mmCIF file of C-alpha atoms and ligand atoms in Angstrom:
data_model
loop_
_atom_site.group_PDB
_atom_site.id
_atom_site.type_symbol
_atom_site.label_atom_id
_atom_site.label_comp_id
_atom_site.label_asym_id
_atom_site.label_seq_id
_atom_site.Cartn_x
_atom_site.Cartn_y
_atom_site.Cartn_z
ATOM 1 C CA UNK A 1 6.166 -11.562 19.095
ATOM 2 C CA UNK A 2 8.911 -9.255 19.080
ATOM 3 C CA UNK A 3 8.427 -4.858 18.753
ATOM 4 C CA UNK A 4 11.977 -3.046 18.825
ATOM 5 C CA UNK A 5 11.411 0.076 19.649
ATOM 6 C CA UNK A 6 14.487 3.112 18.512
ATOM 7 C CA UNK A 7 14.579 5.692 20.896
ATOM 8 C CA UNK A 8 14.262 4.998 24.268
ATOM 9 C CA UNK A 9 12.462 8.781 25.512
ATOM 10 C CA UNK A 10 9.442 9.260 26.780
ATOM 11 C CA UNK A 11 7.148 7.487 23.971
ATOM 12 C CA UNK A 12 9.782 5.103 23.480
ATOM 13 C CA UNK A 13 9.807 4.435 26.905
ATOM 14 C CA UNK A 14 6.030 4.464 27.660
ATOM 15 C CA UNK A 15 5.435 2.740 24.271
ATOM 16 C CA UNK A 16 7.755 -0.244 26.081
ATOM 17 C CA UNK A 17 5.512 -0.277 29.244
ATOM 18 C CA UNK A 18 2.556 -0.579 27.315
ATOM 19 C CA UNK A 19 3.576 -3.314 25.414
ATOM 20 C CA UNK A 20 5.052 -5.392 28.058
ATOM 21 C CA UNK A 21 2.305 -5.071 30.824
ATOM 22 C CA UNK A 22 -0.512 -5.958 28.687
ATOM 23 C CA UNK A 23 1.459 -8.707 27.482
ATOM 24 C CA UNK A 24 1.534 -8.108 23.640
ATOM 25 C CA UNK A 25 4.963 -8.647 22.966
ATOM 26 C CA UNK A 26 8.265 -8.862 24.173
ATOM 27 C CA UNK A 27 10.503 -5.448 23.551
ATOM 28 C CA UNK A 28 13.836 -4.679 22.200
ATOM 29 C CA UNK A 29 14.031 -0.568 23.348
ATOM 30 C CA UNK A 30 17.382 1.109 21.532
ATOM 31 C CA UNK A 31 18.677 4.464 22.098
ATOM 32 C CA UNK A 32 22.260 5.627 21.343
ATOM 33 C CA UNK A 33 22.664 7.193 24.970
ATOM 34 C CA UNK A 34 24.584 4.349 26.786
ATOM 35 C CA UNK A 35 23.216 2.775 29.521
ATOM 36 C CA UNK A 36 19.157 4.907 29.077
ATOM 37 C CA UNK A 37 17.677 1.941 27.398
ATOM 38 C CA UNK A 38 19.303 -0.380 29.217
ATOM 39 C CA UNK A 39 18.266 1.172 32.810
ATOM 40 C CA UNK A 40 14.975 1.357 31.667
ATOM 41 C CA UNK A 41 14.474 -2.228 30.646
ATOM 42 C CA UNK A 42 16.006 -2.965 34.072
ATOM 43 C CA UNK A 43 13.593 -1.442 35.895
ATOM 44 C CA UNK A 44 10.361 -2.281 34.356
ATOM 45 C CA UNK A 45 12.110 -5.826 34.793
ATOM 46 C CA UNK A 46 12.043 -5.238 38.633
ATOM 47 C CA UNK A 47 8.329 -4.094 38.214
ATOM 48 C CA UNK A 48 7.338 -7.364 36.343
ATOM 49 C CA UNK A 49 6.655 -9.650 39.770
ATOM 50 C CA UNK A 50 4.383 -6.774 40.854
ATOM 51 C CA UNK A 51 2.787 -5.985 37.497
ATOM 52 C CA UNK A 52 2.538 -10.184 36.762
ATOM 53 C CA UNK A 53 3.271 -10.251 33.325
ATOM 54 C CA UNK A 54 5.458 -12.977 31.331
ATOM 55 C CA UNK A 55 6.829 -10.127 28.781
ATOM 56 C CA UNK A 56 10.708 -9.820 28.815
ATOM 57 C CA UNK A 57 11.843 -6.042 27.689
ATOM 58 C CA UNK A 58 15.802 -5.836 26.744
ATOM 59 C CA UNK A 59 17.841 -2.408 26.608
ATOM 60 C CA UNK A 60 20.629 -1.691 23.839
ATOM 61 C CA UNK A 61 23.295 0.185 22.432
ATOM 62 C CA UNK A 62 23.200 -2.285 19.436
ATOM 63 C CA UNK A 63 21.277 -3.346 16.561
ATOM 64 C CA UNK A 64 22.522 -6.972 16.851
ATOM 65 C CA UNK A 65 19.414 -6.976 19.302
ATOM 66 C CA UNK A 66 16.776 -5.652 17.023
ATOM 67 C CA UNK A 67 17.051 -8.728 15.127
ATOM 68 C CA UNK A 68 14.351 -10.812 13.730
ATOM 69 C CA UNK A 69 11.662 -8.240 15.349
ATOM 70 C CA UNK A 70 7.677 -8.666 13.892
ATOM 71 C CA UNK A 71 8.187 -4.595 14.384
ATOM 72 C CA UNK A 72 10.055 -1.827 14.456
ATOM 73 C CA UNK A 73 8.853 1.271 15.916
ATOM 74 C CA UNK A 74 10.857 4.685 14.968
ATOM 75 C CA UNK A 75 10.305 7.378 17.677
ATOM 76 C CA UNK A 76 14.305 8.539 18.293
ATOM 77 C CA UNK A 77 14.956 12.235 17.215
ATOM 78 C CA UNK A 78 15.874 15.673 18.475
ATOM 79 C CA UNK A 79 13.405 17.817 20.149
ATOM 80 C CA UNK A 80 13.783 21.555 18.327
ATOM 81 C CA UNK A 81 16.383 23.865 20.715
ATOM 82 C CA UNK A 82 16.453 27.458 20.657
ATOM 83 C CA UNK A 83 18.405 28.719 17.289
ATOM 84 C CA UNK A 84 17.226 26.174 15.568
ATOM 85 C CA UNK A 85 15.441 26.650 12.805
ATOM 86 C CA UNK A 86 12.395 23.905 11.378
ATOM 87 C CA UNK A 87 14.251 23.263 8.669
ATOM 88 C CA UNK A 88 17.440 22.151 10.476
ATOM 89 C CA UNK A 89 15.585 20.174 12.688
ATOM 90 C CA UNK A 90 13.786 18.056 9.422
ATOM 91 C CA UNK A 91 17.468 17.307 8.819
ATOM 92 C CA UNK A 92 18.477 16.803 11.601
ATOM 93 C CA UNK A 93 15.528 13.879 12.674
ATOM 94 C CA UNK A 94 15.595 12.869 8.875
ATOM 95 C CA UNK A 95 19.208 11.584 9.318
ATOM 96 C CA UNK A 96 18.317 10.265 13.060
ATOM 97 C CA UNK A 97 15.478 8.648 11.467
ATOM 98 C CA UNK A 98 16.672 7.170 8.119
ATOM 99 C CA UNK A 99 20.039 6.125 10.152
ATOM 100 C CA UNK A 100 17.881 4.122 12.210
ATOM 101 C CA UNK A 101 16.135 2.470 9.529
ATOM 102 C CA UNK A 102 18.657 1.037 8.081
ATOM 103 C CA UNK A 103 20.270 -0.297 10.446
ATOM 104 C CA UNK A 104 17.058 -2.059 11.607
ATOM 105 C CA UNK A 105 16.155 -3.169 8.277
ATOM 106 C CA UNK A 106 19.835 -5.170 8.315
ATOM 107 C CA UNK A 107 18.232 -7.067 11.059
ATOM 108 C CA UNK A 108 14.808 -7.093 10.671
ATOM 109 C CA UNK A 109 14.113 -6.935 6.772
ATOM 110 C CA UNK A 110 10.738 -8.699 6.836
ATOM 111 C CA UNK A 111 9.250 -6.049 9.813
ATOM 112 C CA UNK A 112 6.420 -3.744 9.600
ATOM 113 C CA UNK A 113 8.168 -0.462 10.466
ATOM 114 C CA UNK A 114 5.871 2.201 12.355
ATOM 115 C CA UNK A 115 6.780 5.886 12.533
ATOM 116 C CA UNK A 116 6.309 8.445 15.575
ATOM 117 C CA UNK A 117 9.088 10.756 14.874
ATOM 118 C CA UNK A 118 7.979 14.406 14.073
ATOM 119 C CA UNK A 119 7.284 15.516 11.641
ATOM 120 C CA UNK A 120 5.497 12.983 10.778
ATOM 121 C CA UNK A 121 3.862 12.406 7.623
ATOM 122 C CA UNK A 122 7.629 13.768 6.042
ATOM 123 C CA UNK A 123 9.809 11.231 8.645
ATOM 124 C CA UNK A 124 7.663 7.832 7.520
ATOM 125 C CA UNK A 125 7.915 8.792 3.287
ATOM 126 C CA UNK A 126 11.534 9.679 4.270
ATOM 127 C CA UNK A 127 11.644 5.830 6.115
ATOM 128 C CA UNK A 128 10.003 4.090 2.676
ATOM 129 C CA UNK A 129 11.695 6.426 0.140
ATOM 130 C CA UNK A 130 15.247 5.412 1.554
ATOM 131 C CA UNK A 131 14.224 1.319 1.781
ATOM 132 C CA UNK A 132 13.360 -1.576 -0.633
ATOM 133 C CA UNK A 133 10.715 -1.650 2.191
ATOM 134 C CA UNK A 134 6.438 -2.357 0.277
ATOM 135 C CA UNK A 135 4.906 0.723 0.896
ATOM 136 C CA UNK A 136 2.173 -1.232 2.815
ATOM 137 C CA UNK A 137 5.020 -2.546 5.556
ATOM 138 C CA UNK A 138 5.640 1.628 6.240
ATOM 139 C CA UNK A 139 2.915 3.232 8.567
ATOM 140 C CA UNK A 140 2.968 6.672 10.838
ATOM 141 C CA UNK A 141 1.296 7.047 13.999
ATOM 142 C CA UNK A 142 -0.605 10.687 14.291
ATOM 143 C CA UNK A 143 -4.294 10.340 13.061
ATOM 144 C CA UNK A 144 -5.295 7.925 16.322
ATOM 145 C CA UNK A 145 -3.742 9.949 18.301
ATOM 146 C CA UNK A 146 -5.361 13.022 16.977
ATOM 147 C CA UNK A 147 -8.896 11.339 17.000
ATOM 148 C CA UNK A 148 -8.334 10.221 20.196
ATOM 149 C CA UNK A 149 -7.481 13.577 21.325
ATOM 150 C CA UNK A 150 -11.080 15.034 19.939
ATOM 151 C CA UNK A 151 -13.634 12.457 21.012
ATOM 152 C CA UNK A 152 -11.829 13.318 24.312
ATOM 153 C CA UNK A 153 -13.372 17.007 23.696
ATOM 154 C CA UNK A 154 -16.444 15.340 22.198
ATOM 155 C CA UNK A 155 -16.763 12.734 25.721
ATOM 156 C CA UNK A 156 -16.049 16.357 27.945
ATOM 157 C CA UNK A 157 -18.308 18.302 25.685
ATOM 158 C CA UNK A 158 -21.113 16.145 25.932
ATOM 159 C CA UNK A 159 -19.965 14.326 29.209
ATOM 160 C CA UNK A 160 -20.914 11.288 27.784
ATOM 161 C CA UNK A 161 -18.840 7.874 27.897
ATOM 162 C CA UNK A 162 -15.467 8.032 26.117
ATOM 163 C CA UNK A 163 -16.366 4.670 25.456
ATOM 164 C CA UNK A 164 -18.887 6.094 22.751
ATOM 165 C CA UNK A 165 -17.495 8.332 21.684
ATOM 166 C CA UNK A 166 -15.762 8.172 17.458
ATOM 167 C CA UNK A 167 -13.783 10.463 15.927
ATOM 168 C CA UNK A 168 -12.319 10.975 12.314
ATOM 169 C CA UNK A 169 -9.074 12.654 12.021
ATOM 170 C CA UNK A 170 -7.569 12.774 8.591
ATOM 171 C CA UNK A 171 -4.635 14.585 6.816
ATOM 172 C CA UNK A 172 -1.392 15.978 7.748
ATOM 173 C CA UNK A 173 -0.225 15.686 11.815
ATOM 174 C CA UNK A 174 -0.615 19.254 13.331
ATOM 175 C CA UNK A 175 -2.163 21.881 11.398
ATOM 176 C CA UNK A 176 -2.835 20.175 8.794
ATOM 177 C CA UNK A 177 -4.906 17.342 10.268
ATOM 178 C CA UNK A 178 -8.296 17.637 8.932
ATOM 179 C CA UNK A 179 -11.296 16.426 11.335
ATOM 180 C CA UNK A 180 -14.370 15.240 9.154
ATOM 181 C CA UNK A 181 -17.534 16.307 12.309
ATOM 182 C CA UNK A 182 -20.019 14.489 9.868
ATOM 183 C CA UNK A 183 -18.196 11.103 10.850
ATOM 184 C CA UNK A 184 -17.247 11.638 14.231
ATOM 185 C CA UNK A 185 -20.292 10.057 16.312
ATOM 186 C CA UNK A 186 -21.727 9.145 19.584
ATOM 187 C CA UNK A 187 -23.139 6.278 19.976
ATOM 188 C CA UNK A 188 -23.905 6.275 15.734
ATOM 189 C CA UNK A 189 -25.075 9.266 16.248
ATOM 190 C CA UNK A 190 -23.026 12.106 14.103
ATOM 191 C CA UNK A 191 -21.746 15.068 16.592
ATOM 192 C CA UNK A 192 -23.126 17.366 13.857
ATOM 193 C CA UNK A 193 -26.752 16.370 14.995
ATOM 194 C CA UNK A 194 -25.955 16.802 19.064
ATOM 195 C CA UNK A 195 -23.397 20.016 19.112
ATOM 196 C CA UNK A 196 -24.018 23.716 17.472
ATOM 197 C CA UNK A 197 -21.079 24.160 14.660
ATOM 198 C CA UNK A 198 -19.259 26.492 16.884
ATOM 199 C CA UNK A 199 -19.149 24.123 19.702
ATOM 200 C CA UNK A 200 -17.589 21.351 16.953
ATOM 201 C CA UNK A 201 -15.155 24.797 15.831
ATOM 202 C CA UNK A 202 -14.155 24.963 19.137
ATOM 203 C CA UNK A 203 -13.281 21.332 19.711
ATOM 204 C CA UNK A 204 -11.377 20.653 16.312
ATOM 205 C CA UNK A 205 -9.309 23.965 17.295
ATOM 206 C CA UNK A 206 -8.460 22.590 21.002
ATOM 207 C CA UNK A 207 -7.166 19.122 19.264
ATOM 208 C CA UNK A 208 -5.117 21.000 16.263
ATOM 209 C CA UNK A 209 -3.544 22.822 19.092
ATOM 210 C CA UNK A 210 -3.623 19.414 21.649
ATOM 211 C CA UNK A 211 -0.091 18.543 21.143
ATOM 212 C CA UNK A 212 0.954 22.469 21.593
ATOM 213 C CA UNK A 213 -1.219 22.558 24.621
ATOM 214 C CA UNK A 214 0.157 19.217 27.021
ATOM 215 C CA UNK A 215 3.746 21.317 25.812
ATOM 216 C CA UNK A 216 2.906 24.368 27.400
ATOM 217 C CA UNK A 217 1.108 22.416 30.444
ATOM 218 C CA UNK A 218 4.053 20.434 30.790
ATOM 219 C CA UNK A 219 6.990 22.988 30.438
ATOM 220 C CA UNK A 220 9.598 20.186 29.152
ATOM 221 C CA UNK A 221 8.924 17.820 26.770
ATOM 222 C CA UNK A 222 5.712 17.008 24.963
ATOM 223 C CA UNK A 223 2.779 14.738 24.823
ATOM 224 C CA UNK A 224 3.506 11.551 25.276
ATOM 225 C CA UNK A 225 1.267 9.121 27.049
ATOM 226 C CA UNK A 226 -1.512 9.265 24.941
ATOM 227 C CA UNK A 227 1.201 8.768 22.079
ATOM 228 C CA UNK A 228 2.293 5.804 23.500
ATOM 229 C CA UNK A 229 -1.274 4.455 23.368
ATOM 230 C CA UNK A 230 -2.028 5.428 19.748
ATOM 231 C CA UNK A 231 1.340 3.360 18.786
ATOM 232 C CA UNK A 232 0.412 0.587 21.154
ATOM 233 C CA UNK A 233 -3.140 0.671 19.426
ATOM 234 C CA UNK A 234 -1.794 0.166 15.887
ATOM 235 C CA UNK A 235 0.577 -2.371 16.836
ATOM 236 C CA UNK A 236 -2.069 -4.492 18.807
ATOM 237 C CA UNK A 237 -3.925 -4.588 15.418
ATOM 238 C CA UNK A 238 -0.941 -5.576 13.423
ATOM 239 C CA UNK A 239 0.071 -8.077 16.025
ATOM 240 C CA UNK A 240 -3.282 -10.042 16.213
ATOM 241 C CA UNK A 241 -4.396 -9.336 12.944
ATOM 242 C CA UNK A 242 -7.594 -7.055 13.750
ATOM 243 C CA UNK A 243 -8.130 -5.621 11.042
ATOM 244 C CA UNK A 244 -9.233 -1.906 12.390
ATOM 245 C CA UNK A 245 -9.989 0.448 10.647
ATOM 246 C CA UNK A 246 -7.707 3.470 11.751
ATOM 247 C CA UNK A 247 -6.270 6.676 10.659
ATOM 248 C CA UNK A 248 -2.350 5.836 9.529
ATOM 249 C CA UNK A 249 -0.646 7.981 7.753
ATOM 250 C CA UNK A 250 -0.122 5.550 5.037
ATOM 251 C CA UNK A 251 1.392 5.454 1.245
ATOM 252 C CA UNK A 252 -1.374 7.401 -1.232
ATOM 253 C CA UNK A 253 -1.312 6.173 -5.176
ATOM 254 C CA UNK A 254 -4.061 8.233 -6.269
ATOM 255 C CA UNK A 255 -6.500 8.281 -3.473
ATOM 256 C CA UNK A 256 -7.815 11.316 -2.810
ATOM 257 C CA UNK A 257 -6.096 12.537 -5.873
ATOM 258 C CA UNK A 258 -2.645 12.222 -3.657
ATOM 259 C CA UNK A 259 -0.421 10.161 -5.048
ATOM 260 C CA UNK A 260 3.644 9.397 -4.035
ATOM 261 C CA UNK A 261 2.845 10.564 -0.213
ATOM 262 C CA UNK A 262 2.700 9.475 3.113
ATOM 263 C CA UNK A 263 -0.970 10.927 4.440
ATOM 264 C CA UNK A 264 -3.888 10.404 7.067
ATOM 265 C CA UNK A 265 -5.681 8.322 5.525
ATOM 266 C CA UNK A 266 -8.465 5.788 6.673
ATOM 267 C CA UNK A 267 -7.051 2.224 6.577
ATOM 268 C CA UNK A 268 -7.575 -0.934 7.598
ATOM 269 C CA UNK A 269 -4.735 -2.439 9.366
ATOM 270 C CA UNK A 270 -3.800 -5.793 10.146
ATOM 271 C CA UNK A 271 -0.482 -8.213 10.081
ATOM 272 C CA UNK A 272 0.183 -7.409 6.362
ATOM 273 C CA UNK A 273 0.696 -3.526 7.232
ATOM 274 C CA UNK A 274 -1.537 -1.775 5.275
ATOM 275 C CA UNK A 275 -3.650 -3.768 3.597
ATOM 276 C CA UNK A 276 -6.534 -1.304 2.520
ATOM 277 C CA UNK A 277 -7.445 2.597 2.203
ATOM 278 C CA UNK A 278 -10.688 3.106 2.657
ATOM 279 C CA UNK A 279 -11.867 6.269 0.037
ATOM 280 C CA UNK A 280 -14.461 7.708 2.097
ATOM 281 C CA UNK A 281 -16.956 10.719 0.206
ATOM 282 C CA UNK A 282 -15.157 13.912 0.882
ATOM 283 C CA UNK A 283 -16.424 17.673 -0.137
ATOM 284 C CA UNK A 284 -14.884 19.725 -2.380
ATOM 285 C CA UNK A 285 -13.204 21.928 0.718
ATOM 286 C CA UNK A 286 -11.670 18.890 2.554
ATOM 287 C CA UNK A 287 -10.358 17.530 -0.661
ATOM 288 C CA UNK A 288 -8.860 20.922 -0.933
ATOM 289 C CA UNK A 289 -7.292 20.898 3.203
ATOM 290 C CA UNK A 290 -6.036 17.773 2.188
ATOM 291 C CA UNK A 291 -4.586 18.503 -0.881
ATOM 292 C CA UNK A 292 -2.838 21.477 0.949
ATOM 293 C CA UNK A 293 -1.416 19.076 3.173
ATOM 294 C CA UNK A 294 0.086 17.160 0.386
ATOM 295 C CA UNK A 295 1.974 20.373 -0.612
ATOM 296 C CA UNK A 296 3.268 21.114 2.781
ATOM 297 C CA UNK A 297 4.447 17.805 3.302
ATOM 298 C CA UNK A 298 5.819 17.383 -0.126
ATOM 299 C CA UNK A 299 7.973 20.640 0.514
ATOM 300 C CA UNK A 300 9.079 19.044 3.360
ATOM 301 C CA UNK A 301 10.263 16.161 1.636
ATOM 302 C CA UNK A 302 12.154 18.341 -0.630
ATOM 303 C CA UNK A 303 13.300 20.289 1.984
ATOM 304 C CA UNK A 304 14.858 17.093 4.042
ATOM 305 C CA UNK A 305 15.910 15.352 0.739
ATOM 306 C CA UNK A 306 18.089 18.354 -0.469
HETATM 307 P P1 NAI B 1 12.501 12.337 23.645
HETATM 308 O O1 NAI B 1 13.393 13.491 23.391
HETATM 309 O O2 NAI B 1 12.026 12.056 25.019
HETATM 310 O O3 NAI B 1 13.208 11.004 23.111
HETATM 311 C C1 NAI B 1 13.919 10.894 21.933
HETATM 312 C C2 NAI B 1 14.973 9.822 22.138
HETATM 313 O O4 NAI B 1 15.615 9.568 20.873
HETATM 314 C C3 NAI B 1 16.070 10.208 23.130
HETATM 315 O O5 NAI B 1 16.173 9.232 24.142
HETATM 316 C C4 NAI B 1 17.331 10.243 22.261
HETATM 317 O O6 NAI B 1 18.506 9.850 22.959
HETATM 318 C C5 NAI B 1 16.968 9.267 21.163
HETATM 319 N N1 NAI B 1 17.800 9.401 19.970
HETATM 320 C C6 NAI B 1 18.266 10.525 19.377
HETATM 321 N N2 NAI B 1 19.019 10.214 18.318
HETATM 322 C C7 NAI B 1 19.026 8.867 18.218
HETATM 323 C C8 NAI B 1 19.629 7.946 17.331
HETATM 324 N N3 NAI B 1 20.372 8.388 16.309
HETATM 325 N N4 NAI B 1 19.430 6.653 17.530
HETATM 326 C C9 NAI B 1 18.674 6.200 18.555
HETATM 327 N N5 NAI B 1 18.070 7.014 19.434
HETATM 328 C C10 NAI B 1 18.269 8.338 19.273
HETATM 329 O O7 NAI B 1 11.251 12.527 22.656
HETATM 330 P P2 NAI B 1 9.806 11.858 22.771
HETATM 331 O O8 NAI B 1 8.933 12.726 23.580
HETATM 332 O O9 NAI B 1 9.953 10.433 23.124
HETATM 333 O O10 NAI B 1 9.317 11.991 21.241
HETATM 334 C C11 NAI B 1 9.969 11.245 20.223
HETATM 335 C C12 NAI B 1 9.547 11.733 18.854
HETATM 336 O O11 NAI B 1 8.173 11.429 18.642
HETATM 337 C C13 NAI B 1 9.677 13.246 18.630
HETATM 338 O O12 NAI B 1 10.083 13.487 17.298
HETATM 339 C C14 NAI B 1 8.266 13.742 18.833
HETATM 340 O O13 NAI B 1 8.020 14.970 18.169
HETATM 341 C C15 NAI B 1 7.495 12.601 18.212
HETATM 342 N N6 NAI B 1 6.104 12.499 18.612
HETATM 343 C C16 NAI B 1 5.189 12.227 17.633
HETATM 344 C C17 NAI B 1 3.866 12.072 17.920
HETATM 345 C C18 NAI B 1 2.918 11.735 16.816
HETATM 346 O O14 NAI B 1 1.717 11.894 16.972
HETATM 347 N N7 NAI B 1 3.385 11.259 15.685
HETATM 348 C C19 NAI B 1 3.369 12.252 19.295
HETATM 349 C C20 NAI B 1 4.403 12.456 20.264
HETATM 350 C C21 NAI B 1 5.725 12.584 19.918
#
């Protein structure tokens, strides 16, 4: 199999490891800063004796490279610099990421394209609206990583097994993700029944702010090892067809009462993309997060598309 992966930072990069060193596929890692990609793919080369894998990772300048890839994963864009405002930044990464698209698509028409670039319920509609791509070939990365992120609270919490642990992150990435404690479990056993509704408070409020906090931890950059995994995660199911049943932010036509939107949504995902969205029993107050979440992004959209 064959993932290109455009943008060759630090999930781009890490995404590339991933891939290559567990042997899921060989990589095609893009970036437009010459020589970046290509340095990279030379060096994990030079690890791949140590590491024993039989992966092969190119770098490029060029799409020519991309071509014929099973998937293509979108994570190039601009990180936000001081003067900038949001809004010129959603341009600014919707050009980078619709740019990139298309030139992928040229190569790779039959790919399932997966989107990390921020923000990113707006960035993966702005990736289907401006292809002939099926909505159920178009996916965003954010809900596994945001699940992962709280049943790594829960596992601390608890200090229980991460291994048990199984959380349930839906919505929007950022603030508008909404965690559903009823179905996040240990073991089977619903965190509601083990931890006191302020400890769950606390927990959802550490992973809303979970991205914000590696950022301040870090100083430069953000998050993006635990990214890298939550890409590598969806792409292992789409690779070898496991059908798991994951948080995407995925195409809505009435679910939930969204409809023409890219949202968290719980879906099972397998070589066909998208091939099911699980409508799970919501209350009246998450239907109402989530349908505040569909009016952020949607201004987004307009905001990017204008
Ligand atoms: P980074 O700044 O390290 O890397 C971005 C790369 O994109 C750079 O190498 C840059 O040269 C490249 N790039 C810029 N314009 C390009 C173009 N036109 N064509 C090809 N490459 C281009 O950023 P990092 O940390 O790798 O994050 C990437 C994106 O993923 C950001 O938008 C970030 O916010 C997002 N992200 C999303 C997450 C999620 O949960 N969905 C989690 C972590 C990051």
């Amino acid at each position: 199999a064959k993932v290109s992966i455009i943008g060759a930072g630090n999930v781009g990069r890490t995404l590339s490891q991933r891939l290559i060193e567990r042997n899921l596929a060989d990589v095609c890692l893009l970036d437009i800063v010459e020589g970046l990609p290509q340095g990279i793919a030379l060096d994990l080369t030079e690890a791949q004796g140590l590491q024993s894998h039989h992966c092969e990772i190119m770098g490029t300048n060029n799409y020519v490279d991309t071509k014929d890839s099973d998937i293509v994963v979108i994570t190039a864009g601009v990180a936000r610099k001081p003067g900038m405002s949001r809004d010129d930044l959603l341009k600014i990464n919707a050009k980078i990421v619709t740019e990139a698209t298309q030139k992928s698509l040229y190569y790779s028409p039959n790919a399932i394209y997966l989107i990390v670039t921020n923000p990113l319920d707006v960035m993966t509609y702005l990736v289907w609206k401006t292809s002939d791509l099926p909505y159920d070939r178009v996916m965003g990365m954010a809900g596994v990583l945001d699940s992962a992120r709280l049943e790594t609270f829960i596992a601390f919490e608890l200090g229980v097994s991460i291994h048990d642990v199984q959380g349930m992150v839906l919505g929007g990435h950022g603030d508008l993700m909404l965690p559903i404690p009823r179905y996040c479990t240990v073991s089977g056993i619903p965190i509601t029944e083990l931890l006191s509704p302020e400890t769950i408070d606390k927990l959802i409020q550490r992973t809303r702010d979970g991205g914000a906090e590696i950022v301040r931890l870090l100083k430069t950059g953000s998050a993006y090892f635990a990214p890298a995994s939550s890409a590598c995660y969806m792409i292992e199911s789409i690779l070898f067809n496991q059908s798991r049943l994951l948080t995407a932010a995925a195409y809505v036509q009435g679910e939930y009462g969204l409809n023409d939107l890219f949202l968290g949504v719980p879906c099972r995902v397998g070589s066909n993309g998208v091939e099911q969205i699980l409508e799970i029993k919501l209350t009246t107050e998450e239907r109402e997060i989530l349908q505040r979440s569909a009016r952020s992004v949607r201004d987004s959209i307009d905001i990017a598309l204008s």
